[in-house]
Amino acid sequence: MCRSAPHPSRTPRRSSSLLPLALRAVARWPASRWGASAGAAVLTFLAVGLPTAVVPNPLFSRSVPTPWWGYPSLALTAVLAGLLLATYVRRAPAGPDAAGPGDASAPAGTGPGDGSAGGVDGAEGRRSSRAGAVGAVLGFFAVGCPVCNKLVLLALGTSGALSIWQPLQPLLAVVSVALLAVATVRRLAGEVACPVARA
């Protein structure tokens, strides 16, 4: 999982060990990362919420009202996408005394936060990126109006969109949030579990 071989105890083997590592990584974030996360969350909220008219606006409308679960689903999608996207932001170089083993404040280009999959190798980073992208797309379809989606209408017709697609949307929302959460936690955990060895 790591580019450099860390101590075995630092390598997350079970998903139960990833969340504490992810929380440690977030606790070490500088203000620039939090700003990037907030900005990405707002952009995601608008990119998903405006076209689906979950956020009322004059450009888009819905034929079917937004279900109650559409609002928390959109909020979770935006927050998780913001956290995930912020893991790709490079960090400013830190002083040599400020970085210790496993510290997520490694200089840019040498470790976590350098755009190289959050401290994990290329394959692991690509898997997390794909999971996050699929989660975001599913989140868009989950909260969208079932009869406003041209693809669904072409495939199922209006009655199918309401009787088949609409009941599936809450499941899509759950899968979307789960994929985004897994991708985010794995990338954040990699920042702590996969420190890059320093000279």
PDB file of C-alpha atoms in Angstrom:
ATOM      1  CA  MET A   1       0.000   0.000   0.000  1.00  0.00           C
ATOM      2  CA  CYS A   2       2.836   2.404   0.804  1.00  0.00           C
ATOM      3  CA  ARG A   3       5.464   3.691  -1.575  1.00  0.00           C
ATOM      4  CA  SER A   4       8.093   3.291   1.112  1.00  0.00           C
ATOM      5  CA  ALA A   5       7.984   0.337   3.432  1.00  0.00           C
ATOM      6  CA  PRO A   6       6.800   1.552   6.841  1.00  0.00           C
ATOM      7  CA  HIS A   7       6.871  -0.416  10.015  1.00  0.00           C
ATOM      8  CA  PRO A   8       4.268  -3.222   9.756  1.00  0.00           C
ATOM      9  CA  SER A   9       2.307  -1.775  12.659  1.00  0.00           C
ATOM     10  CA  ARG A  10       1.795   1.408  10.675  1.00  0.00           C
ATOM     11  CA  THR A  11       0.252  -0.293   7.653  1.00  0.00           C
ATOM     12  CA  PRO A  12      -3.558  -0.387   7.873  1.00  0.00           C
ATOM     13  CA  ARG A  13      -4.687  -3.972   7.333  1.00  0.00           C
ATOM     14  CA  ARG A  14      -8.286  -3.742   8.522  1.00  0.00           C
ATOM     15  CA  SER A  15     -10.865  -1.133   7.671  1.00  0.00           C
ATOM     16  CA  SER A  16     -11.472  -0.653  11.416  1.00  0.00           C
ATOM     17  CA  SER A  17      -7.926   0.702  11.743  1.00  0.00           C
ATOM     18  CA  LEU A  18      -8.333   3.244   8.934  1.00  0.00           C
ATOM     19  CA  LEU A  19     -10.741   5.665  10.612  1.00  0.00           C
ATOM     20  CA  PRO A  20      -8.469   6.563  13.562  1.00  0.00           C
ATOM     21  CA  LEU A  21      -5.597   7.125  11.125  1.00  0.00           C
ATOM     22  CA  ALA A  22      -7.811   9.301   8.937  1.00  0.00           C
ATOM     23  CA  LEU A  23      -8.855  11.379  11.941  1.00  0.00           C
ATOM     24  CA  ARG A  24      -5.202  11.841  12.897  1.00  0.00           C
ATOM     25  CA  ALA A  25      -4.433  13.060   9.385  1.00  0.00           C
ATOM     26  CA  VAL A  26      -7.298  15.568   9.419  1.00  0.00           C
ATOM     27  CA  ALA A  27      -6.201  16.862  12.826  1.00  0.00           C
ATOM     28  CA  ARG A  28      -2.833  17.765  11.279  1.00  0.00           C
ATOM     29  CA  TRP A  29      -4.277  19.673   8.344  1.00  0.00           C
ATOM     30  CA  PRO A  30      -3.112  23.283   7.951  1.00  0.00           C
ATOM     31  CA  ALA A  31      -5.580  26.089   7.343  1.00  0.00           C
ATOM     32  CA  SER A  32      -4.919  25.951   3.583  1.00  0.00           C
ATOM     33  CA  ARG A  33      -6.200  22.377   3.412  1.00  0.00           C
ATOM     34  CA  TRP A  34      -9.326  23.262   5.398  1.00  0.00           C
ATOM     35  CA  GLY A  35      -9.933  26.197   3.075  1.00  0.00           C
ATOM     36  CA  ALA A  36      -9.564  23.965   0.032  1.00  0.00           C
ATOM     37  CA  SER A  37     -11.934  21.437   1.589  1.00  0.00           C
ATOM     38  CA  ALA A  38     -14.559  24.080   2.335  1.00  0.00           C
ATOM     39  CA  GLY A  39     -14.281  25.530  -1.165  1.00  0.00           C
ATOM     40  CA  ALA A  40     -14.539  22.103  -2.801  1.00  0.00           C
ATOM     41  CA  ALA A  41     -17.544  21.240  -0.623  1.00  0.00           C
ATOM     42  CA  VAL A  42     -19.373  24.413  -1.642  1.00  0.00           C
ATOM     43  CA  LEU A  43     -18.595  23.839  -5.327  1.00  0.00           C
ATOM     44  CA  THR A  44     -19.788  20.223  -5.083  1.00  0.00           C
ATOM     45  CA  PHE A  45     -22.951  21.329  -3.294  1.00  0.00           C
ATOM     46  CA  LEU A  46     -23.722  23.784  -6.087  1.00  0.00           C
ATOM     47  CA  ALA A  47     -22.630  21.465  -8.934  1.00  0.00           C
ATOM     48  CA  VAL A  48     -24.983  18.748  -7.699  1.00  0.00           C
ATOM     49  CA  GLY A  49     -27.691  20.817  -6.032  1.00  0.00           C
ATOM     50  CA  LEU A  50     -28.379  23.399  -8.742  1.00  0.00           C
ATOM     51  CA  PRO A  51     -28.900  21.166 -11.817  1.00  0.00           C
ATOM     52  CA  THR A  52     -30.988  18.717  -9.785  1.00  0.00           C
ATOM     53  CA  ALA A  53     -32.970  21.651  -8.314  1.00  0.00           C
ATOM     54  CA  VAL A  54     -32.466  20.358  -4.785  1.00  0.00           C
ATOM     55  CA  VAL A  55     -31.258  23.924  -4.321  1.00  0.00           C
ATOM     56  CA  PRO A  56     -34.096  26.047  -5.783  1.00  0.00           C
ATOM     57  CA  ASN A  57     -32.919  28.263  -8.618  1.00  0.00           C
ATOM     58  CA  PRO A  58     -34.397  29.957 -11.710  1.00  0.00           C
ATOM     59  CA  LEU A  59     -32.438  27.849 -14.218  1.00  0.00           C
ATOM     60  CA  PHE A  60     -33.580  24.347 -13.258  1.00  0.00           C
ATOM     61  CA  SER A  61     -36.824  22.892 -11.967  1.00  0.00           C
ATOM     62  CA  ARG A  62     -38.171  19.547 -10.814  1.00  0.00           C
ATOM     63  CA  SER A  63     -41.337  17.702 -11.783  1.00  0.00           C
ATOM     64  CA  VAL A  64     -41.107  15.591  -8.620  1.00  0.00           C
ATOM     65  CA  PRO A  65     -40.449  17.282  -5.250  1.00  0.00           C
ATOM     66  CA  THR A  66     -37.120  16.597  -3.542  1.00  0.00           C
ATOM     67  CA  PRO A  67     -37.536  13.723  -1.062  1.00  0.00           C
ATOM     68  CA  TRP A  68     -36.624  14.351   2.579  1.00  0.00           C
ATOM     69  CA  TRP A  69     -33.454  12.249   2.301  1.00  0.00           C
ATOM     70  CA  GLY A  70     -32.229  14.280  -0.689  1.00  0.00           C
ATOM     71  CA  TYR A  71     -31.061  17.149   1.522  1.00  0.00           C
ATOM     72  CA  PRO A  72     -28.837  15.149   3.921  1.00  0.00           C
ATOM     73  CA  SER A  73     -27.583  13.109   0.978  1.00  0.00           C
ATOM     74  CA  LEU A  74     -26.513  16.254  -0.855  1.00  0.00           C
ATOM     75  CA  ALA A  75     -24.902  17.656   2.303  1.00  0.00           C
ATOM     76  CA  LEU A  76     -22.926  14.456   2.978  1.00  0.00           C
ATOM     77  CA  THR A  77     -21.871  14.203  -0.657  1.00  0.00           C
ATOM     78  CA  ALA A  78     -20.581  17.777  -0.588  1.00  0.00           C
ATOM     79  CA  VAL A  79     -18.710  17.415   2.717  1.00  0.00           C
ATOM     80  CA  LEU A  80     -17.079  14.103   1.782  1.00  0.00           C
ATOM     81  CA  ALA A  81     -16.180  15.312  -1.706  1.00  0.00           C
ATOM     82  CA  GLY A  82     -14.657  18.439  -0.175  1.00  0.00           C
ATOM     83  CA  LEU A  83     -12.514  16.393   2.209  1.00  0.00           C
ATOM     84  CA  LEU A  84     -11.506  14.000  -0.555  1.00  0.00           C
ATOM     85  CA  LEU A  85     -10.576  16.727  -3.029  1.00  0.00           C
ATOM     86  CA  ALA A  86      -8.548  18.542  -0.373  1.00  0.00           C
ATOM     87  CA  THR A  87      -6.282  15.504  -0.037  1.00  0.00           C
ATOM     88  CA  TYR A  88      -4.966  16.334  -3.516  1.00  0.00           C
ATOM     89  CA  VAL A  89      -3.826  19.823  -2.494  1.00  0.00           C
ATOM     90  CA  ARG A  90      -0.072  20.233  -2.166  1.00  0.00           C
ATOM     91  CA  ARG A  91       1.237  21.424   1.141  1.00  0.00           C
ATOM     92  CA  ALA A  92       3.713  24.192   1.709  1.00  0.00           C
ATOM     93  CA  PRO A  93       7.197  22.915   2.635  1.00  0.00           C
ATOM     94  CA  ALA A  94       7.670  22.465   6.354  1.00  0.00           C
ATOM     95  CA  GLY A  95      10.863  23.035   8.273  1.00  0.00           C
ATOM     96  CA  PRO A  96      13.042  19.965   8.939  1.00  0.00           C
ATOM     97  CA  ASP A  97      12.388  20.207  12.672  1.00  0.00           C
ATOM     98  CA  ALA A  98       8.624  20.307  12.179  1.00  0.00           C
ATOM     99  CA  ALA A  99       8.362  16.946  10.463  1.00  0.00           C
ATOM    100  CA  GLY A 100       8.709  13.730  12.379  1.00  0.00           C
ATOM    101  CA  PRO A 101       8.172  10.126  11.397  1.00  0.00           C
ATOM    102  CA  GLY A 102       4.663   9.675  10.145  1.00  0.00           C
ATOM    103  CA  ASP A 103       4.039  13.392  10.243  1.00  0.00           C
ATOM    104  CA  ALA A 104       1.620  14.472   7.532  1.00  0.00           C
ATOM    105  CA  SER A 105       3.492  17.779   7.128  1.00  0.00           C
ATOM    106  CA  ALA A 106       6.169  16.428   4.816  1.00  0.00           C
ATOM    107  CA  PRO A 107       7.614  18.895   2.285  1.00  0.00           C
ATOM    108  CA  ALA A 108       5.684  19.203  -0.942  1.00  0.00           C
ATOM    109  CA  GLY A 109       6.673  16.664  -3.523  1.00  0.00           C
ATOM    110  CA  THR A 110       8.066  14.201  -0.973  1.00  0.00           C
ATOM    111  CA  GLY A 111       5.081  12.661   0.703  1.00  0.00           C
ATOM    112  CA  PRO A 112       1.421  12.896   1.584  1.00  0.00           C
ATOM    113  CA  GLY A 113      -0.344  15.837   0.070  1.00  0.00           C
ATOM    114  CA  ASP A 114       2.015  16.042  -2.891  1.00  0.00           C
ATOM    115  CA  GLY A 115      -0.686  14.924  -5.279  1.00  0.00           C
ATOM    116  CA  SER A 116       0.637  11.367  -5.283  1.00  0.00           C
ATOM    117  CA  ALA A 117      -2.345   9.551  -3.834  1.00  0.00           C
ATOM    118  CA  GLY A 118      -2.112  10.843  -0.305  1.00  0.00           C
ATOM    119  CA  GLY A 119       0.908   8.809   0.712  1.00  0.00           C
ATOM    120  CA  VAL A 120      -0.243   5.599  -0.950  1.00  0.00           C
ATOM    121  CA  ASP A 121       1.093   4.085  -4.131  1.00  0.00           C
ATOM    122  CA  GLY A 122      -0.279   4.816  -7.593  1.00  0.00           C
ATOM    123  CA  ALA A 123      -2.621   1.818  -7.811  1.00  0.00           C
ATOM    124  CA  GLU A 124      -4.132   2.477  -4.393  1.00  0.00           C
ATOM    125  CA  GLY A 125      -4.518   6.158  -5.222  1.00  0.00           C
ATOM    126  CA  ARG A 126      -6.249   5.358  -8.504  1.00  0.00           C
ATOM    127  CA  ARG A 127      -8.685   3.019  -6.747  1.00  0.00           C
ATOM    128  CA  SER A 128      -9.568   5.730  -4.244  1.00  0.00           C
ATOM    129  CA  SER A 129      -9.944   8.288  -7.020  1.00  0.00           C
ATOM    130  CA  ARG A 130     -12.251   6.005  -9.004  1.00  0.00           C
ATOM    131  CA  ALA A 131     -14.363   5.234  -5.943  1.00  0.00           C
ATOM    132  CA  GLY A 132     -14.694   8.937  -5.186  1.00  0.00           C
ATOM    133  CA  ALA A 133     -15.609   9.809  -8.773  1.00  0.00           C
ATOM    134  CA  VAL A 134     -18.216   7.043  -8.985  1.00  0.00           C
ATOM    135  CA  GLY A 135     -19.611   8.112  -5.612  1.00  0.00           C
ATOM    136  CA  ALA A 136     -20.002  11.709  -6.756  1.00  0.00           C
ATOM    137  CA  VAL A 137     -21.745  10.701  -9.994  1.00  0.00           C
ATOM    138  CA  LEU A 138     -24.098   8.366  -8.127  1.00  0.00           C
ATOM    139  CA  GLY A 139     -24.834  11.184  -5.687  1.00  0.00           C
ATOM    140  CA  PHE A 140     -25.913  13.356  -8.606  1.00  0.00           C
ATOM    141  CA  PHE A 141     -28.271  10.689  -9.971  1.00  0.00           C
ATOM    142  CA  ALA A 142     -29.556   9.845  -6.491  1.00  0.00           C
ATOM    143  CA  VAL A 143     -30.915  13.319  -5.738  1.00  0.00           C
ATOM    144  CA  GLY A 144     -31.969  14.179  -9.286  1.00  0.00           C
ATOM    145  CA  CYS A 145     -35.589  14.356 -10.371  1.00  0.00           C
ATOM    146  CA  PRO A 146     -36.492  10.847 -11.584  1.00  0.00           C
ATOM    147  CA  VAL A 147     -38.510  12.070 -14.578  1.00  0.00           C
ATOM    148  CA  CYS A 148     -36.079  14.863 -15.525  1.00  0.00           C
ATOM    149  CA  ASN A 149     -33.239  12.468 -16.333  1.00  0.00           C
ATOM    150  CA  LYS A 150     -33.229  11.981 -20.109  1.00  0.00           C
ATOM    151  CA  LEU A 151     -31.295   8.722 -19.912  1.00  0.00           C
ATOM    152  CA  VAL A 152     -33.769   7.225 -17.455  1.00  0.00           C
ATOM    153  CA  LEU A 153     -36.721   8.416 -19.533  1.00  0.00           C
ATOM    154  CA  LEU A 154     -35.262   6.881 -22.696  1.00  0.00           C
ATOM    155  CA  ALA A 155     -34.564   3.587 -20.959  1.00  0.00           C
ATOM    156  CA  LEU A 156     -37.670   3.242 -18.777  1.00  0.00           C
ATOM    157  CA  GLY A 157     -40.218   5.836 -19.852  1.00  0.00           C
ATOM    158  CA  THR A 158     -42.092   8.081 -17.428  1.00  0.00           C
ATOM    159  CA  SER A 159     -43.920   5.260 -15.651  1.00  0.00           C
ATOM    160  CA  GLY A 160     -40.681   3.263 -15.294  1.00  0.00           C
ATOM    161  CA  ALA A 161     -38.850   6.293 -13.979  1.00  0.00           C
ATOM    162  CA  LEU A 162     -41.431   6.628 -11.213  1.00  0.00           C
ATOM    163  CA  SER A 163     -42.018   2.950 -10.474  1.00  0.00           C
ATOM    164  CA  ILE A 164     -38.487   1.568 -10.936  1.00  0.00           C
ATOM    165  CA  TRP A 165     -35.908   4.358 -10.871  1.00  0.00           C
ATOM    166  CA  GLN A 166     -37.366   6.497  -8.083  1.00  0.00           C
ATOM    167  CA  PRO A 167     -37.422   3.635  -5.519  1.00  0.00           C
ATOM    168  CA  LEU A 168     -33.762   2.900  -6.367  1.00  0.00           C
ATOM    169  CA  GLN A 169     -32.596   6.457  -5.709  1.00  0.00           C
ATOM    170  CA  PRO A 170     -32.298   6.140  -1.895  1.00  0.00           C
ATOM    171  CA  LEU A 171     -30.081   3.085  -2.424  1.00  0.00           C
ATOM    172  CA  LEU A 172     -27.951   5.068  -4.876  1.00  0.00           C
ATOM    173  CA  ALA A 173     -27.615   7.787  -2.236  1.00  0.00           C
ATOM    174  CA  VAL A 174     -26.375   5.278   0.354  1.00  0.00           C
ATOM    175  CA  VAL A 175     -23.901   3.722  -2.102  1.00  0.00           C
ATOM    176  CA  SER A 176     -22.715   7.186  -3.142  1.00  0.00           C
ATOM    177  CA  VAL A 177     -21.994   8.286   0.423  1.00  0.00           C
ATOM    178  CA  ALA A 178     -20.351   4.936   1.223  1.00  0.00           C
ATOM    179  CA  LEU A 179     -17.999   5.152  -1.783  1.00  0.00           C
ATOM    180  CA  LEU A 180     -17.043   8.736  -1.002  1.00  0.00           C
ATOM    181  CA  ALA A 181     -16.479   7.863   2.661  1.00  0.00           C
ATOM    182  CA  VAL A 182     -14.288   4.861   1.844  1.00  0.00           C
ATOM    183  CA  ALA A 183     -12.226   6.829  -0.670  1.00  0.00           C
ATOM    184  CA  THR A 184     -11.790   9.731   1.744  1.00  0.00           C
ATOM    185  CA  VAL A 185     -10.860   7.584   4.730  1.00  0.00           C
ATOM    186  CA  ARG A 186      -8.374   5.521   2.723  1.00  0.00           C
ATOM    187  CA  ARG A 187      -6.588   8.589   1.353  1.00  0.00           C
ATOM    188  CA  LEU A 188      -6.495  10.297   4.733  1.00  0.00           C
ATOM    189  CA  ALA A 189      -5.281   7.142   6.486  1.00  0.00           C
ATOM    190  CA  GLY A 190      -2.537   6.830   3.886  1.00  0.00           C
ATOM    191  CA  GLU A 191      -1.173  10.210   4.923  1.00  0.00           C
ATOM    192  CA  VAL A 192      -0.407   8.850   8.390  1.00  0.00           C
ATOM    193  CA  ALA A 193       0.151   5.145   7.724  1.00  0.00           C
ATOM    194  CA  CYS A 194       2.482   5.648   4.764  1.00  0.00           C
ATOM    195  CA  PRO A 195       5.039   8.288   5.724  1.00  0.00           C
ATOM    196  CA  VAL A 196       7.844   8.706   3.213  1.00  0.00           C
ATOM    197  CA  ALA A 197      11.296   8.061   4.582  1.00  0.00           C
ATOM    198  CA  ARG A 198      13.447  11.165   4.882  1.00  0.00           C
ATOM    199  CA  ALA A 199      17.166  11.388   4.267  1.00  0.00           C
TER     200      ALA A 199
END
